Amino acid sequence: MMKNLYQGKSYQMLRRIGITAGAVIFMAGCASTPAPTAQMAVSRAAVTEANNAGSNEFAPVQLKSAMDKMAAAERAMTDKDYVLARQLAEQAQVDAQLASAAARTAKAKKAADAVQEDSRVLRQEINRKTN
């Protein structure tokens, strides 16, 4: 009888220790992941810059991806899923930077093509006048 009583108390004590340890680990996990407010701000700025750089015209797929990921990051922040929010915000930032670079490249190519065309027309005009 004494042995069963001792085993019952021992089991209860181990169970309490397990529950307490689980609660401590859970609380530590929640406390160790701060809200990624700085990353969110940087990512928002990158998306805005991409939009202002003309990515809507020159890199619409990359811009849409950045905007979709930023919206998902905002939802994750609302849900307090800070790990997911940080990951999505970082991905949105990279997509926005890619969209900005693609837009700048496309604009530069367009400008270079225009200069080349102007040069061609000018050469034709010079050749016409010299002949």
mmCIF file of N, CA, C and O in Angstrom, residues 60-118:
data_model
loop_
_atom_site.group_PDB
_atom_site.id
_atom_site.type_symbol
_atom_site.label_atom_id
_atom_site.label_comp_id
_atom_site.label_asym_id
_atom_site.label_seq_id
_atom_site.Cartn_x
_atom_site.Cartn_y
_atom_site.Cartn_z
ATOM 1 N N PRO A 60 6.200 44.311 -63.257
ATOM 2 C CA PRO A 60 4.953 44.127 -62.508
ATOM 3 C C PRO A 60 4.880 42.825 -61.713
ATOM 4 O O PRO A 60 4.279 42.794 -60.645
ATOM 5 N N VAL A 61 5.505 41.772 -62.204
ATOM 6 C CA VAL A 61 5.444 40.479 -61.500
ATOM 7 C C VAL A 61 6.194 40.565 -60.173
ATOM 8 O O VAL A 61 5.686 40.141 -59.125
ATOM 9 N N GLN A 62 7.403 41.136 -60.221
ATOM 10 C CA GLN A 62 8.198 41.262 -58.999
ATOM 11 C C GLN A 62 7.533 42.207 -58.004
ATOM 12 O O GLN A 62 7.533 41.955 -56.796
ATOM 13 N N LEU A 63 6.956 43.301 -58.515
ATOM 14 C CA LEU A 63 6.287 44.251 -57.630
ATOM 15 C C LEU A 63 5.066 43.606 -56.973
ATOM 16 O O LEU A 63 4.850 43.760 -55.770
ATOM 17 N N LYS A 64 4.286 42.866 -57.742
ATOM 18 C CA LYS A 64 3.101 42.199 -57.171
ATOM 19 C C LYS A 64 3.515 41.187 -56.114
ATOM 20 O O LYS A 64 2.890 41.097 -55.055
ATOM 21 N N SER A 65 4.587 40.456 -56.383
ATOM 22 C CA SER A 65 5.083 39.490 -55.401
ATOM 23 C C SER A 65 5.482 40.191 -54.109
ATOM 24 O O SER A 65 5.154 39.743 -53.008
ATOM 25 N N ALA A 66 6.189 41.317 -54.234
ATOM 26 C CA ALA A 66 6.607 42.078 -53.057
ATOM 27 C C ALA A 66 5.392 42.587 -52.281
ATOM 28 O O ALA A 66 5.352 42.499 -51.046
ATOM 29 N N MET A 67 4.406 43.104 -52.996
ATOM 30 C CA MET A 67 3.217 43.639 -52.339
ATOM 31 C C MET A 67 2.407 42.533 -51.659
ATOM 32 O O MET A 67 1.916 42.721 -50.538
ATOM 33 N N ASP A 68 2.302 41.380 -52.305
ATOM 34 C CA ASP A 68 1.572 40.254 -51.715
ATOM 35 C C ASP A 68 2.272 39.757 -50.445
ATOM 36 O O ASP A 68 1.621 39.476 -49.432
ATOM 37 N N LYS A 69 3.584 39.644 -50.513
ATOM 38 C CA LYS A 69 4.337 39.182 -49.334
ATOM 39 C C LYS A 69 4.278 40.203 -48.210
ATOM 40 O O LYS A 69 4.211 39.841 -47.031
ATOM 41 N N MET A 70 4.276 41.487 -48.552
ATOM 42 C CA MET A 70 4.173 42.520 -47.531
ATOM 43 C C MET A 70 2.812 42.464 -46.849
ATOM 44 O O MET A 70 2.719 42.580 -45.626
ATOM 45 N N ALA A 71 1.759 42.242 -47.628
ATOM 46 C CA ALA A 71 0.413 42.110 -47.046
ATOM 47 C C ALA A 71 0.343 40.887 -46.130
ATOM 48 O O ALA A 71 -0.250 40.947 -45.044
ATOM 49 N N ALA A 72 0.972 39.795 -46.547
ATOM 50 C CA ALA A 72 0.994 38.584 -45.716
ATOM 51 C C ALA A 72 1.794 38.828 -44.435
ATOM 52 O O ALA A 72 1.425 38.340 -43.357
ATOM 53 N N ALA A 73 2.875 39.592 -44.539
ATOM 54 C CA ALA A 73 3.670 39.927 -43.354
ATOM 55 C C ALA A 73 2.847 40.777 -42.388
ATOM 56 O O ALA A 73 2.918 40.586 -41.167
ATOM 57 N N GLU A 74 2.058 41.694 -42.919
ATOM 58 C CA GLU A 74 1.180 42.524 -42.077
ATOM 59 C C GLU A 74 0.163 41.649 -41.347
ATOM 60 O O GLU A 74 -0.094 41.851 -40.150
ATOM 61 N N ARG A 75 -0.389 40.666 -42.049
ATOM 62 C CA ARG A 75 -1.349 39.753 -41.412
ATOM 63 C C ARG A 75 -0.657 38.931 -40.318
ATOM 64 O O ARG A 75 -1.225 38.723 -39.241
ATOM 65 N N ALA A 76 0.560 38.478 -40.595
ATOM 66 C CA ALA A 76 1.303 37.704 -39.599
ATOM 67 C C ALA A 76 1.607 38.559 -38.367
ATOM 68 O O ALA A 76 1.568 38.066 -37.236
ATOM 69 N N MET A 77 1.899 39.845 -38.577
ATOM 70 C CA MET A 77 2.135 40.744 -37.440
ATOM 71 C C MET A 77 0.860 40.870 -36.604
ATOM 72 O O MET A 77 0.918 40.831 -35.382
ATOM 73 N N THR A 78 -0.276 41.011 -37.271
ATOM 74 C CA THR A 78 -1.547 41.115 -36.565
ATOM 75 C C THR A 78 -1.819 39.854 -35.744
ATOM 76 O O THR A 78 -2.305 39.927 -34.622
ATOM 77 N N ASP A 79 -1.428 38.705 -36.309
ATOM 78 C CA ASP A 79 -1.612 37.424 -35.623
ATOM 79 C C ASP A 79 -0.517 37.143 -34.596
ATOM 80 O O ASP A 79 -0.520 36.087 -33.969
ATOM 81 N N LYS A 80 0.432 38.081 -34.478
ATOM 82 C CA LYS A 80 1.575 37.950 -33.557
ATOM 83 C C LYS A 80 2.466 36.751 -33.890
ATOM 84 O O LYS A 80 3.131 36.197 -33.027
ATOM 85 N N ASP A 81 2.496 36.367 -35.159
ATOM 86 C CA ASP A 81 3.412 35.327 -35.636
ATOM 87 C C ASP A 81 4.642 36.055 -36.170
ATOM 88 O O ASP A 81 4.801 36.270 -37.369
ATOM 89 N N TYR A 82 5.504 36.452 -35.236
ATOM 90 C CA TYR A 82 6.612 37.333 -35.569
ATOM 91 C C TYR A 82 7.689 36.673 -36.419
ATOM 92 O O TYR A 82 8.328 37.344 -37.223
ATOM 93 N N VAL A 83 7.875 35.389 -36.262
ATOM 94 C CA VAL A 83 8.867 34.681 -37.081
ATOM 95 C C VAL A 83 8.425 34.707 -38.546
ATOM 96 O O VAL A 83 9.204 35.068 -39.439
ATOM 97 N N LEU A 84 7.177 34.369 -38.788
ATOM 98 C CA LEU A 84 6.646 34.386 -40.151
ATOM 99 C C LEU A 84 6.625 35.811 -40.701
ATOM 100 O O LEU A 84 6.964 36.029 -41.864
ATOM 101 N N ALA A 85 6.246 36.763 -39.861
ATOM 102 C CA ALA A 85 6.204 38.163 -40.302
ATOM 103 C C ALA A 85 7.581 38.630 -40.760
ATOM 104 O O ALA A 85 7.716 39.281 -41.797
ATOM 105 N N ARG A 86 8.616 38.291 -39.992
ATOM 106 C CA ARG A 86 9.985 38.683 -40.368
ATOM 107 C C ARG A 86 10.395 38.025 -41.686
ATOM 108 O O ARG A 86 10.926 38.681 -42.573
ATOM 109 N N GLN A 87 10.116 36.742 -41.834
ATOM 110 C CA GLN A 87 10.492 36.034 -43.055
ATOM 111 C C GLN A 87 9.800 36.643 -44.273
ATOM 112 O O GLN A 87 10.438 36.898 -45.297
ATOM 113 N N LEU A 88 8.514 36.884 -44.152
ATOM 114 C CA LEU A 88 7.769 37.457 -45.274
ATOM 115 C C LEU A 88 8.215 38.879 -45.582
ATOM 116 O O LEU A 88 8.319 39.268 -46.749
ATOM 117 N N ALA A 89 8.495 39.651 -44.549
ATOM 118 C CA ALA A 89 8.961 41.028 -44.761
ATOM 119 C C ALA A 89 10.317 41.034 -45.459
ATOM 120 O O ALA A 89 10.555 41.846 -46.364
ATOM 121 N N GLU A 90 11.209 40.134 -45.063
ATOM 122 C CA GLU A 90 12.518 40.045 -45.719
ATOM 123 C C GLU A 90 12.348 39.650 -47.192
ATOM 124 O O GLU A 90 13.011 40.199 -48.069
ATOM 125 N N GLN A 91 11.467 38.686 -47.454
ATOM 126 C CA GLN A 91 11.223 38.272 -48.831
ATOM 127 C C GLN A 91 10.605 39.410 -49.642
ATOM 128 O O GLN A 91 10.970 39.618 -50.807
ATOM 129 N N ALA A 92 9.692 40.149 -49.028
ATOM 130 C CA ALA A 92 9.073 41.289 -49.709
ATOM 131 C C ALA A 92 10.127 42.343 -50.043
ATOM 132 O O ALA A 92 10.115 42.923 -51.132
ATOM 133 N N GLN A 93 11.057 42.557 -49.126
ATOM 134 C CA GLN A 93 12.120 43.533 -49.361
ATOM 135 C C GLN A 93 12.983 43.113 -50.545
ATOM 136 O O GLN A 93 13.286 43.922 -51.427
ATOM 137 N N VAL A 94 13.358 41.856 -50.596
ATOM 138 C CA VAL A 94 14.192 41.358 -51.695
ATOM 139 C C VAL A 94 13.440 41.464 -53.029
ATOM 140 O O VAL A 94 14.001 41.914 -54.036
ATOM 141 N N ASP A 95 12.172 41.073 -53.034
ATOM 142 C CA ASP A 95 11.373 41.179 -54.259
ATOM 143 C C ASP A 95 11.234 42.633 -54.701
ATOM 144 O O ASP A 95 11.300 42.935 -55.893
ATOM 145 N N ALA A 96 11.051 43.531 -53.742
ATOM 146 C CA ALA A 96 10.923 44.959 -54.069
ATOM 147 C C ALA A 96 12.240 45.504 -54.622
ATOM 148 O O ALA A 96 12.241 46.288 -55.584
ATOM 149 N N GLN A 97 13.345 45.084 -54.043
ATOM 150 C CA GLN A 97 14.651 45.531 -54.553
ATOM 151 C C GLN A 97 14.884 45.002 -55.961
ATOM 152 O O GLN A 97 15.422 45.715 -56.816
ATOM 153 N N LEU A 98 14.478 43.780 -56.215
ATOM 154 C CA LEU A 98 14.590 43.210 -57.560
ATOM 155 C C LEU A 98 13.725 43.993 -58.541
ATOM 156 O O LEU A 98 14.158 44.313 -59.652
ATOM 157 N N ALA A 99 12.507 44.322 -58.132
ATOM 158 C CA ALA A 99 11.605 45.095 -58.990
ATOM 159 C C ALA A 99 12.202 46.466 -59.286
ATOM 160 O O ALA A 99 12.159 46.935 -60.431
ATOM 161 N N SER A 100 12.772 47.122 -58.278
ATOM 162 C CA SER A 100 13.402 48.437 -58.476
ATOM 163 C C SER A 100 14.568 48.341 -59.453
ATOM 164 O O SER A 100 14.702 49.177 -60.353
ATOM 165 N N ALA A 101 15.399 47.330 -59.265
ATOM 166 C CA ALA A 101 16.551 47.154 -60.153
ATOM 167 C C ALA A 101 16.100 46.869 -61.579
ATOM 168 O O ALA A 101 16.662 47.414 -62.539
ATOM 169 N N ALA A 102 15.086 46.039 -61.736
ATOM 170 C CA ALA A 102 14.575 45.726 -63.071
ATOM 171 C C ALA A 102 13.993 46.973 -63.722
ATOM 172 O O ALA A 102 14.197 47.209 -64.928
ATOM 173 N N ALA A 103 13.296 47.799 -62.956
ATOM 174 C CA ALA A 103 12.719 49.027 -63.500
ATOM 175 C C ALA A 103 13.824 50.003 -63.913
ATOM 176 O O ALA A 103 13.755 50.607 -64.999
ATOM 177 N N ARG A 104 14.835 50.153 -63.059
ATOM 178 C CA ARG A 104 15.954 51.048 -63.411
ATOM 179 C C ARG A 104 16.677 50.558 -64.658
ATOM 180 O O ARG A 104 17.036 51.348 -65.532
ATOM 181 N N THR A 105 16.875 49.251 -64.757
ATOM 182 C CA THR A 105 17.540 48.674 -65.923
ATOM 183 C C THR A 105 16.718 48.913 -67.188
ATOM 184 O O THR A 105 17.266 49.303 -68.228
ATOM 185 N N ALA A 106 15.424 48.682 -67.098
ATOM 186 C CA ALA A 106 14.552 48.876 -68.265
ATOM 187 C C ALA A 106 14.529 50.348 -68.688
ATOM 188 O O ALA A 106 14.572 50.653 -69.889
ATOM 189 N N LYS A 107 14.488 51.252 -67.717
ATOM 190 C CA LYS A 107 14.497 52.686 -68.033
ATOM 191 C C LYS A 107 15.827 53.086 -68.680
ATOM 192 O O LYS A 107 15.842 53.862 -69.647
ATOM 193 N N ALA A 108 16.928 52.565 -68.155
ATOM 194 C CA ALA A 108 18.240 52.880 -68.721
ATOM 195 C C ALA A 108 18.359 52.345 -70.139
ATOM 196 O O ALA A 108 18.893 53.017 -71.030
ATOM 197 N N LYS A 109 17.854 51.152 -70.382
ATOM 198 C CA LYS A 109 17.890 50.579 -71.731
ATOM 199 C C LYS A 109 17.044 51.417 -72.682
ATOM 200 O O LYS A 109 17.453 51.689 -73.812
ATOM 201 N N LYS A 110 15.882 51.828 -72.217
ATOM 202 C CA LYS A 110 15.005 52.652 -73.036
ATOM 203 C C LYS A 110 15.697 53.983 -73.383
ATOM 204 O O LYS A 110 15.640 54.437 -74.532
ATOM 205 N N ALA A 111 16.360 54.583 -72.401
ATOM 206 C CA ALA A 111 17.083 55.838 -72.639
ATOM 207 C C ALA A 111 18.255 55.618 -73.600
ATOM 208 O O ALA A 111 18.492 56.432 -74.497
ATOM 209 N N ALA A 112 18.977 54.521 -73.430
ATOM 210 C CA ALA A 112 20.103 54.225 -74.317
ATOM 211 C C ALA A 112 19.617 53.990 -75.743
ATOM 212 O O ALA A 112 20.252 54.443 -76.708
ATOM 213 N N ASP A 113 18.507 53.287 -75.877
ATOM 214 C CA ASP A 113 17.930 53.065 -77.213
ATOM 215 C C ASP A 113 17.528 54.388 -77.856
ATOM 216 O O ASP A 113 17.732 54.590 -79.067
ATOM 217 N N ALA A 114 16.982 55.299 -77.064
ATOM 218 C CA ALA A 114 16.575 56.607 -77.589
ATOM 219 C C ALA A 114 17.797 57.404 -78.046
ATOM 220 O O ALA A 114 17.775 58.037 -79.114
ATOM 221 N N VAL A 115 18.870 57.367 -77.253
ATOM 222 C CA VAL A 115 20.101 58.075 -77.635
ATOM 223 C C VAL A 115 20.679 57.461 -78.907
ATOM 224 O O VAL A 115 21.109 58.190 -79.819
ATOM 225 N N GLN A 116 20.672 56.157 -78.989
ATOM 226 C CA GLN A 116 21.189 55.484 -80.175
ATOM 227 C C GLN A 116 20.351 55.845 -81.407
ATOM 228 O O GLN A 116 20.900 56.097 -82.488
ATOM 229 N N GLU A 117 19.052 55.896 -81.266
ATOM 230 C CA GLU A 117 18.177 56.274 -82.376
ATOM 231 C C GLU A 117 18.423 57.732 -82.778
ATOM 232 O O GLU A 117 18.496 58.047 -83.977
ATOM 233 N N ASP A 118 18.576 58.627 -81.799
ATOM 234 C CA ASP A 118 18.876 60.032 -82.105
ATOM 235 C C ASP A 118 20.204 60.149 -82.846
ATOM 236 O O ASP A 118 20.334 60.934 -83.794
#
